[in-house]
């Protein structure tokens, strides 16, 4: 019902979208101009980006520092109102945002709709949480004659470094949380997806976020590094690889600025454990969705499926059959289930991995012979999760058979990767589910369902170990990490003269 007219509107937008999206901010675009092309067809130029340079970083941080105290002092109601208004504007401009998600990031329309929904949810959720947590509270309990108030304030200028796989949702979530908490923000979107970030910033500003409080600095790793190294940065929020998170930590430790937090959401080596009691149709549906939706380009995606020996053959036959019903291709077509991967580097790395495992291929889909960065979705057999030396961020699933090691052995092998993001478990035995949820060291466990698509506010998302620092995005503890706590203690007695030791002490 929704999709027919929507596709027509997207096609019209494609024809009419302006072809340039300059760097956003008072800082002028002196950097390199680069075309942004579509992952499904590199002949399609989606727009042009003017990348920032080191001078732009310094200028943006200084402007942001100057105005941030006013934004903090303006109060939570003003900040939350801007985020709520931005949510309305995102919805009002849905065609445009969806079109950009499809063309710039290569998302299917279904994925783009979910992404827009998540971005809007982040705006409304952090607005509501900020009102709850940043409104001055009642005094804390204490001695008569004094009032002790604990309050939360913005830390200063936050660097928000976001990934290409959720160019609208994660970008918006980071920025919204930092703004809600009273910070100014310098956002550095992924090099592959600057245009959608630019449109999001325009809408946030239209909603009432002052220009100097939110800057967008598109560019590559050099821009991110200059930003993190700047002494005016009071905190960093980052989603991306574990390797980059380590590099950010090192840079923060080595600079002369204040000691600041890093909030990082990084990689995964996500597994699903299926035992003999699981319902096969449900397992099939959830495995296919968890491994192949979004072309496997979610940090939550399923990478390693542990099937109990006695049901492995039958389950694999069903999964392969369901997989063969999927179509890989142009994400603008409603018939497409799996679009391209983000760029040529990602494609090559995934293709190399597939080539190395070619002899263990259990199922592989054909890909269109076009210009785009398509990777053949595939399932491989491996001996154990420890055989994988890295996260393979695409539509590649690995299967391990288990029984000899027992359930604890499987959980221990998964824990031993050091990653701890998502874990699926399919079983109808309560003690198995209890064992997994108690022993597995991961941030999000999904029981008898798929393991992607965490819902803001209901399923706070984030991992531990190599998968990130926490706190969880879309959860009640997230905003406080963007804030400083201040305790104000007031003597409320009438001027009582000098006392060196009062009964209260
Ligand atoms: C990511 O892919 O970088 O639950 C994290 C999910 C998403 C994952 C976002 N929230 O599938």
XYZ file of C-alpha atoms and ligand atoms in Angstrom:
516
model
C 0.000 0.000 0.000
C 2.711 2.419 1.004
C 5.356 1.220 -1.370
C 3.751 1.802 -4.793
C 3.299 5.568 -4.566
C 6.476 5.879 -2.539
C 8.578 4.303 -5.285
C 7.126 6.741 -7.812
C 8.000 9.660 -5.550
C 11.525 8.310 -5.041
C 11.997 8.069 -8.794
C 10.901 11.689 -9.186
C 13.318 12.729 -6.467
C 16.133 10.893 -8.135
C 15.635 12.965 -11.253
C 15.447 16.253 -9.342
C 17.868 16.065 -6.426
C 20.491 18.817 -6.578
C 23.861 17.319 -7.357
C 25.958 19.122 -4.756
C 25.924 18.967 -0.975
C 28.580 21.312 0.360
C 30.261 20.993 3.687
C 27.856 22.297 6.279
C 28.932 24.909 8.772
C 30.273 28.406 8.971
C 33.608 26.930 8.071
C 34.081 27.383 4.365
C 34.710 24.534 1.984
C 38.361 24.790 1.178
C 38.846 21.036 1.127
C 38.741 18.531 -1.695
C 35.562 18.189 -3.773
C 34.633 14.578 -4.428
C 31.789 12.889 -6.290
C 29.709 10.454 -4.250
C 28.617 7.489 -6.373
C 25.934 4.851 -5.837
C 27.147 1.461 -4.527
C 24.852 -0.374 -6.953
C 26.067 1.536 -10.019
C 29.280 3.547 -9.909
C 28.160 5.488 -13.002
C 25.477 7.211 -10.931
C 26.775 10.326 -9.186
C 24.510 10.947 -6.187
C 26.124 14.283 -5.328
C 29.342 16.059 -4.536
C 30.943 16.543 -1.154
C 33.460 19.207 -0.175
C 35.643 17.532 2.407
C 36.949 19.355 5.458
C 40.598 20.005 6.169
C 42.549 20.446 9.409
C 41.902 24.231 9.404
C 38.161 23.617 9.262
C 38.418 21.299 12.275
C 40.071 23.956 14.412
C 37.640 26.659 13.343
C 34.589 24.480 14.010
C 35.805 23.409 17.461
C 36.479 27.012 18.498
C 33.068 28.248 17.313
C 31.375 25.341 19.081
C 33.301 25.946 22.306
C 32.254 29.595 22.358
C 28.522 28.885 22.158
C 28.222 25.606 24.078
C 27.725 27.202 27.532
C 24.683 29.088 26.179
C 23.196 25.882 24.728
C 23.714 24.130 28.061
C 22.227 27.060 29.974
C 19.242 27.290 27.596
C 17.830 24.306 29.475
C 16.660 20.843 28.642
C 13.197 21.890 27.474
C 14.602 24.010 24.666
C 17.009 21.271 23.587
C 14.404 18.504 23.749
C 11.911 20.635 21.811
C 14.448 21.003 18.988
C 14.918 17.222 18.834
C 11.160 16.569 18.800
C 10.781 19.123 16.024
C 13.625 17.468 14.101
C 11.762 14.132 14.396
C 8.715 15.771 12.802
C 10.875 17.233 10.036
C 12.548 13.889 9.327
C 9.080 12.380 8.887
C 7.917 15.279 6.728
C 10.974 14.810 4.483
C 10.843 11.019 4.465
C 10.882 10.652 0.664
C 14.086 12.575 0.382
C 15.830 10.796 3.266
C 14.744 7.365 2.034
C 15.928 8.172 -1.444
C 19.347 9.177 -0.115
C 19.596 5.987 2.010
C 18.887 3.909 -1.085
C 21.161 5.770 -3.488
C 24.081 6.814 -1.319
C 24.262 3.777 1.000
C 22.789 1.161 -1.370
C 20.050 0.182 1.107
C 16.929 -1.613 -0.022
C 13.787 0.452 0.398
C 12.684 -1.825 3.261
C 15.967 -1.244 5.094
C 15.768 2.490 4.409
C 12.289 2.675 5.958
C 13.522 0.862 9.085
C 16.498 3.181 9.261
C 14.370 6.332 9.076
C 12.091 4.899 11.788
C 15.117 4.273 14.033
C 16.476 7.785 13.484
C 13.120 9.317 14.424
C 12.904 7.023 17.468
C 16.355 8.147 18.644
C 15.335 11.820 18.395
C 12.116 11.333 20.369
C 13.626 8.901 22.892
C 16.617 11.091 23.800
C 14.354 14.157 23.985
C 12.122 12.344 26.478
C 15.036 10.877 28.456
C 16.764 14.251 28.630
C 13.612 15.864 30.047
C 13.476 13.095 32.656
C 17.165 13.097 33.604
C 18.250 16.727 33.117
C 15.346 18.507 34.781
C 16.614 19.683 38.215
C 15.705 17.040 40.762
C 14.640 17.247 44.398
C 17.496 17.710 46.877
C 19.248 14.529 47.968
C 18.670 13.413 51.548
C 21.036 15.177 53.970
C 21.325 17.089 57.227
C 18.829 19.775 58.107
C 20.128 23.201 57.223
C 21.633 22.381 53.872
C 20.369 21.575 50.406
C 22.265 19.158 48.147
C 21.347 19.109 44.497
C 22.933 16.815 41.925
C 22.527 17.974 38.326
C 23.733 16.941 34.867
C 25.399 19.345 32.404
C 26.942 19.171 28.956
C 30.621 18.228 28.906
C 31.546 20.700 26.152
C 32.200 19.822 22.517
C 31.605 16.195 21.524
C 33.153 14.622 18.425
C 30.600 12.258 16.855
C 32.178 9.822 14.390
C 29.596 7.655 12.677
C 29.549 4.681 10.266
C 28.210 4.256 6.733
C 26.004 1.255 7.528
C 23.424 3.374 9.387
C 24.178 6.756 7.818
C 20.978 8.295 9.152
C 20.063 6.314 12.300
C 23.439 6.041 14.047
C 24.476 9.498 12.846
C 21.291 10.942 14.308
C 21.452 8.889 17.499
C 24.959 10.079 18.355
C 24.220 13.708 17.543
C 20.845 13.740 19.302
C 22.255 12.256 22.523
C 25.144 14.712 22.634
C 22.898 17.702 21.907
C 20.219 16.649 24.386
C 22.847 16.498 27.132
C 23.834 20.127 26.524
C 26.876 19.677 24.312
C 27.964 21.243 21.056
C 28.723 18.616 18.409
C 31.218 18.250 15.605
C 29.918 15.390 13.482
C 32.253 13.478 11.170
C 30.137 11.154 9.029
C 31.617 8.144 7.257
C 33.520 9.061 4.107
C 31.108 6.950 2.025
C 27.877 8.637 3.215
C 28.265 12.409 3.698
C 25.192 13.525 1.726
C 22.553 12.022 3.974
C 24.390 13.426 7.004
C 24.362 16.858 5.368
C 20.590 16.679 4.863
C 20.091 15.517 8.462
C 22.104 18.477 9.757
C 20.029 20.890 7.688
C 16.853 19.476 9.223
C 18.278 19.587 12.764
C 19.191 23.230 12.262
C 15.771 23.987 10.815
C 14.356 22.421 13.979
C 16.160 24.940 16.174
C 19.679 23.634 16.803
C 21.928 26.728 16.471
C 24.457 26.620 13.627
C 27.521 26.938 15.865
C 26.269 24.143 18.111
C 26.224 21.538 15.335
C 28.958 21.332 12.700
C 29.394 18.734 9.991
C 32.916 17.939 8.853
C 32.840 15.337 6.087
C 36.061 13.588 5.228
C 38.177 10.536 5.791
C 40.265 9.263 8.669
C 42.504 12.338 8.563
C 39.582 14.587 9.533
C 38.548 12.200 12.310
C 42.122 12.099 13.626
C 42.485 15.907 13.605
C 39.213 16.153 15.487
C 40.071 13.605 18.174
C 43.525 15.156 18.653
C 42.059 18.647 19.185
C 42.308 19.762 22.802
C 38.930 21.478 22.616
C 37.116 18.131 22.313
C 35.500 17.021 25.600
C 34.318 13.576 24.568
C 34.139 11.215 21.605
C 31.288 8.985 20.504
C 32.293 6.482 17.847
C 30.731 3.574 15.968
C 32.992 1.570 13.678
C 35.844 -0.890 13.852
C 37.577 -2.083 17.018
C 40.899 -1.062 15.436
C 39.792 2.560 14.987
C 38.377 2.662 18.530
C 41.802 1.613 19.847
C 43.477 4.332 17.758
C 41.055 6.953 19.139
C 41.771 5.826 22.701
C 45.488 6.155 22.091
C 45.140 9.644 20.619
C 42.966 10.799 23.509
C 45.520 9.467 25.986
C 48.402 11.250 24.262
C 46.971 14.740 23.809
C 47.283 17.512 26.352
C 43.574 18.279 26.641
C 41.259 17.184 29.439
C 40.797 13.493 30.258
C 37.650 12.608 28.389
C 35.460 9.579 27.771
C 35.247 7.495 24.622
C 31.862 5.924 23.970
C 32.549 3.238 21.374
C 30.322 0.705 19.659
C 32.537 -1.565 17.604
C 32.680 -4.928 15.877
C 31.291 -8.357 16.551
C 31.663 -12.037 15.731
C 28.032 -12.791 16.429
C 26.853 -16.353 16.826
C 23.557 -18.197 17.093
C 23.250 -21.464 19.018
C 20.565 -23.841 17.782
C 19.812 -27.075 19.607
C 17.758 -30.118 18.603
C 14.604 -28.843 20.277
C 14.383 -25.655 18.151
C 11.514 -25.148 15.704
C 13.045 -25.546 12.218
C 10.826 -23.047 10.337
C 11.489 -20.408 12.953
C 15.239 -21.070 12.864
C 15.244 -20.836 9.062
C 13.432 -17.498 9.028
C 15.593 -15.990 11.772
C 18.931 -17.221 10.409
C 18.228 -15.891 6.914
C 17.098 -12.536 8.245
C 19.931 -12.163 10.773
C 22.667 -13.092 8.306
C 21.487 -11.538 5.048
C 19.217 -8.553 5.733
C 21.057 -5.311 4.932
C 23.538 -7.499 2.988
C 24.898 -8.548 6.382
C 26.235 -5.039 6.934
C 25.050 -4.655 10.513
C 27.329 -5.044 13.472
C 24.508 -7.094 15.000
C 24.394 -9.531 12.035
C 24.772 -13.273 12.448
C 28.204 -14.558 11.317
C 28.516 -18.011 12.900
C 25.640 -20.462 13.222
C 26.147 -23.315 15.705
C 23.816 -26.176 14.722
C 23.476 -29.231 16.941
C 24.696 -32.275 14.998
C 21.491 -34.309 14.815
C 19.439 -31.541 13.191
C 22.229 -29.885 11.187
C 21.634 -31.482 7.764
C 17.871 -30.986 7.723
C 18.125 -27.413 9.027
C 20.805 -26.497 6.507
C 18.654 -27.809 3.690
C 15.800 -25.563 4.792
C 18.067 -22.526 5.234
C 19.651 -23.018 1.807
C 16.208 -23.369 0.239
C 14.977 -20.155 1.863
C 18.166 -18.384 0.855
C 17.760 -19.391 -2.795
C 14.427 -17.561 -2.856
C 16.250 -14.263 -2.238
C 17.220 -11.861 -5.007
C 20.463 -9.903 -5.042
C 20.391 -6.720 -7.076
C 19.477 -3.082 -7.543
C 18.133 -1.810 -4.201
C 15.771 0.554 -6.009
C 13.711 -2.419 -7.163
C 11.025 -3.759 -4.837
C 11.931 -7.296 -5.920
C 15.428 -6.955 -4.426
C 16.135 -8.544 -1.040
C 19.895 -8.016 -0.826
C 21.616 -4.936 -2.226
C 25.296 -4.188 -2.784
C 28.011 -3.798 -0.169
C 29.265 -0.307 0.504
C 32.363 -0.019 -1.673
C 35.054 -1.764 -3.688
C 37.322 -2.312 -0.663
C 34.534 -4.080 1.223
C 33.673 -6.140 -1.858
C 37.285 -7.257 -2.401
C 37.837 -8.201 1.217
C 34.620 -10.263 1.303
C 35.377 -11.881 -2.044
C 38.873 -12.837 -0.842
C 37.344 -14.441 2.245
C 34.846 -16.358 0.082
C 37.640 -17.513 -2.215
C 39.687 -18.777 0.732
C 36.690 -20.826 1.944
C 35.532 -21.902 -1.542
C 36.039 -25.603 -0.851
C 33.688 -25.394 2.159
C 30.826 -23.597 0.389
C 27.385 -24.956 1.329
C 25.244 -22.471 -0.620
C 25.954 -19.422 -2.777
C 23.651 -17.021 -4.637
C 24.263 -15.485 -8.053
C 24.958 -11.743 -8.291
C 24.019 -9.336 -11.076
C 26.713 -8.698 -13.665
C 26.634 -4.913 -13.378
C 28.851 -2.028 -12.341
C 27.942 -2.242 -8.653
C 29.789 -3.589 -5.617
C 27.869 -6.838 -5.266
C 29.064 -9.801 -3.197
C 27.558 -13.271 -3.599
C 25.752 -14.169 -0.355
C 27.097 -17.509 0.802
C 27.158 -20.093 3.575
C 30.390 -21.895 4.478
C 31.155 -24.770 6.795
C 33.922 -24.185 9.368
C 35.172 -26.127 12.373
C 34.873 -23.481 15.086
C 34.307 -19.756 15.526
C 37.988 -19.388 16.457
C 38.912 -20.296 12.857
C 37.783 -16.818 11.738
C 40.507 -14.222 12.095
C 38.291 -11.163 11.550
C 34.745 -9.872 11.335
C 33.471 -10.348 7.765
C 31.093 -7.436 7.363
C 28.813 -8.702 4.600
C 26.389 -11.450 3.514
C 28.614 -14.391 4.494
C 27.482 -16.966 7.039
C 29.597 -19.703 8.629
C 28.189 -22.917 10.072
C 29.681 -25.012 12.879
C 28.245 -28.338 14.016
C 28.266 -28.975 17.718
C 27.558 -31.701 20.259
C 30.946 -33.100 21.231
C 31.968 -29.986 23.182
C 28.564 -29.640 24.796
C 26.716 -26.383 25.326
C 29.269 -24.905 27.730
C 32.079 -25.614 25.262
C 30.173 -23.749 22.545
C 29.502 -20.750 24.777
C 33.146 -20.693 25.905
C 34.367 -20.767 22.289
C 32.103 -17.809 21.468
C 33.299 -15.914 24.555
C 36.911 -16.671 23.635
C 36.672 -14.510 20.499
C 36.707 -11.521 22.847
C 33.807 -9.917 20.967
C 30.527 -9.593 22.796
C 27.780 -7.953 20.790
C 24.794 -10.105 19.815
C 24.001 -13.776 20.383
C 20.992 -15.750 19.204
C 19.699 -18.898 20.851
C 17.009 -21.192 19.505
C 15.818 -23.824 21.946
C 12.607 -24.968 23.601
C 14.436 -26.070 26.751
C 14.389 -23.520 29.564
C 17.607 -24.728 31.163
C 19.475 -24.306 27.855
C 18.250 -20.721 27.518
C 19.124 -19.996 31.147
C 22.597 -21.490 30.686
C 23.289 -19.364 27.603
C 21.992 -16.110 29.059
C 23.981 -16.637 32.266
C 27.297 -17.698 30.736
C 27.591 -15.759 27.454
C 29.513 -12.489 27.659
C 27.558 -10.444 25.126
C 25.515 -7.267 25.223
C 22.342 -8.398 23.438
C 20.880 -11.920 23.572
C 17.920 -12.839 21.393
C 15.924 -15.943 22.242
C 13.875 -17.764 19.586
C 13.879 -14.795 17.204
C 16.229 -12.960 14.862
C 19.145 -11.048 16.338
C 19.099 -7.738 14.439
C 17.036 -4.565 14.556
C 17.216 -3.556 18.210
C 14.295 -1.252 19.021
C 15.186 2.111 20.591
C 13.978 2.286 24.182
C 12.910 -1.382 24.337
C 16.126 -3.180 23.409
C 19.075 -0.951 24.406
C 21.937 -1.931 22.104
C 25.676 -2.330 22.624
C 28.363 -4.829 23.477
C 31.281 -5.568 25.743
C 34.910 -6.570 25.350
C 36.134 -5.982 21.778
C 32.605 -4.887 20.857
C 32.553 -1.616 22.734
C 32.591 0.409 25.896
C 28.875 0.791 26.555
C 26.605 2.367 27.641
C 23.929 1.046 25.351
C 22.480 3.242 22.615
C 18.745 3.696 22.951
C 18.907 2.848 26.651
C 18.386 4.816 29.861
C 22.107 5.071 30.784
C 23.336 6.521 27.492
C 22.746 10.250 28.000
C 24.551 10.488 31.335
C 27.835 9.484 29.663
C 27.621 12.663 27.569
C 27.288 14.772 30.709
C 29.203 15.907 33.759
C 27.616 15.681 37.197
C 27.644 18.703 39.467
C 26.827 18.621 43.182
C 25.731 21.985 44.619
C 25.558 22.207 48.406
C 23.886 25.276 49.919
C 23.764 26.279 53.586
C 20.117 27.137 54.026
C 20.253 28.322 57.646
C 20.171 32.040 58.386
C 23.743 33.366 58.708
C 24.644 31.544 61.899
C 28.072 32.830 62.661
C 31.297 30.906 62.674
C 31.117 27.184 63.461
C 34.140 24.941 63.094
C 32.193 21.805 63.825
C 28.455 21.588 63.483
C 26.384 18.662 64.765
C 25.823 17.661 61.158
C 29.554 17.123 60.580
C 25.618 -1.339 13.727
O 25.316 -2.074 12.792
O 26.634 -0.613 13.631
O 20.265 -4.004 16.138
C 24.864 -1.249 14.978
C 20.654 -3.642 15.024
C 21.226 -2.287 14.847
C 22.712 -2.428 14.757
C 23.403 -1.122 14.793
N 20.816 -1.427 15.917
O 20.595 -4.387 14.064
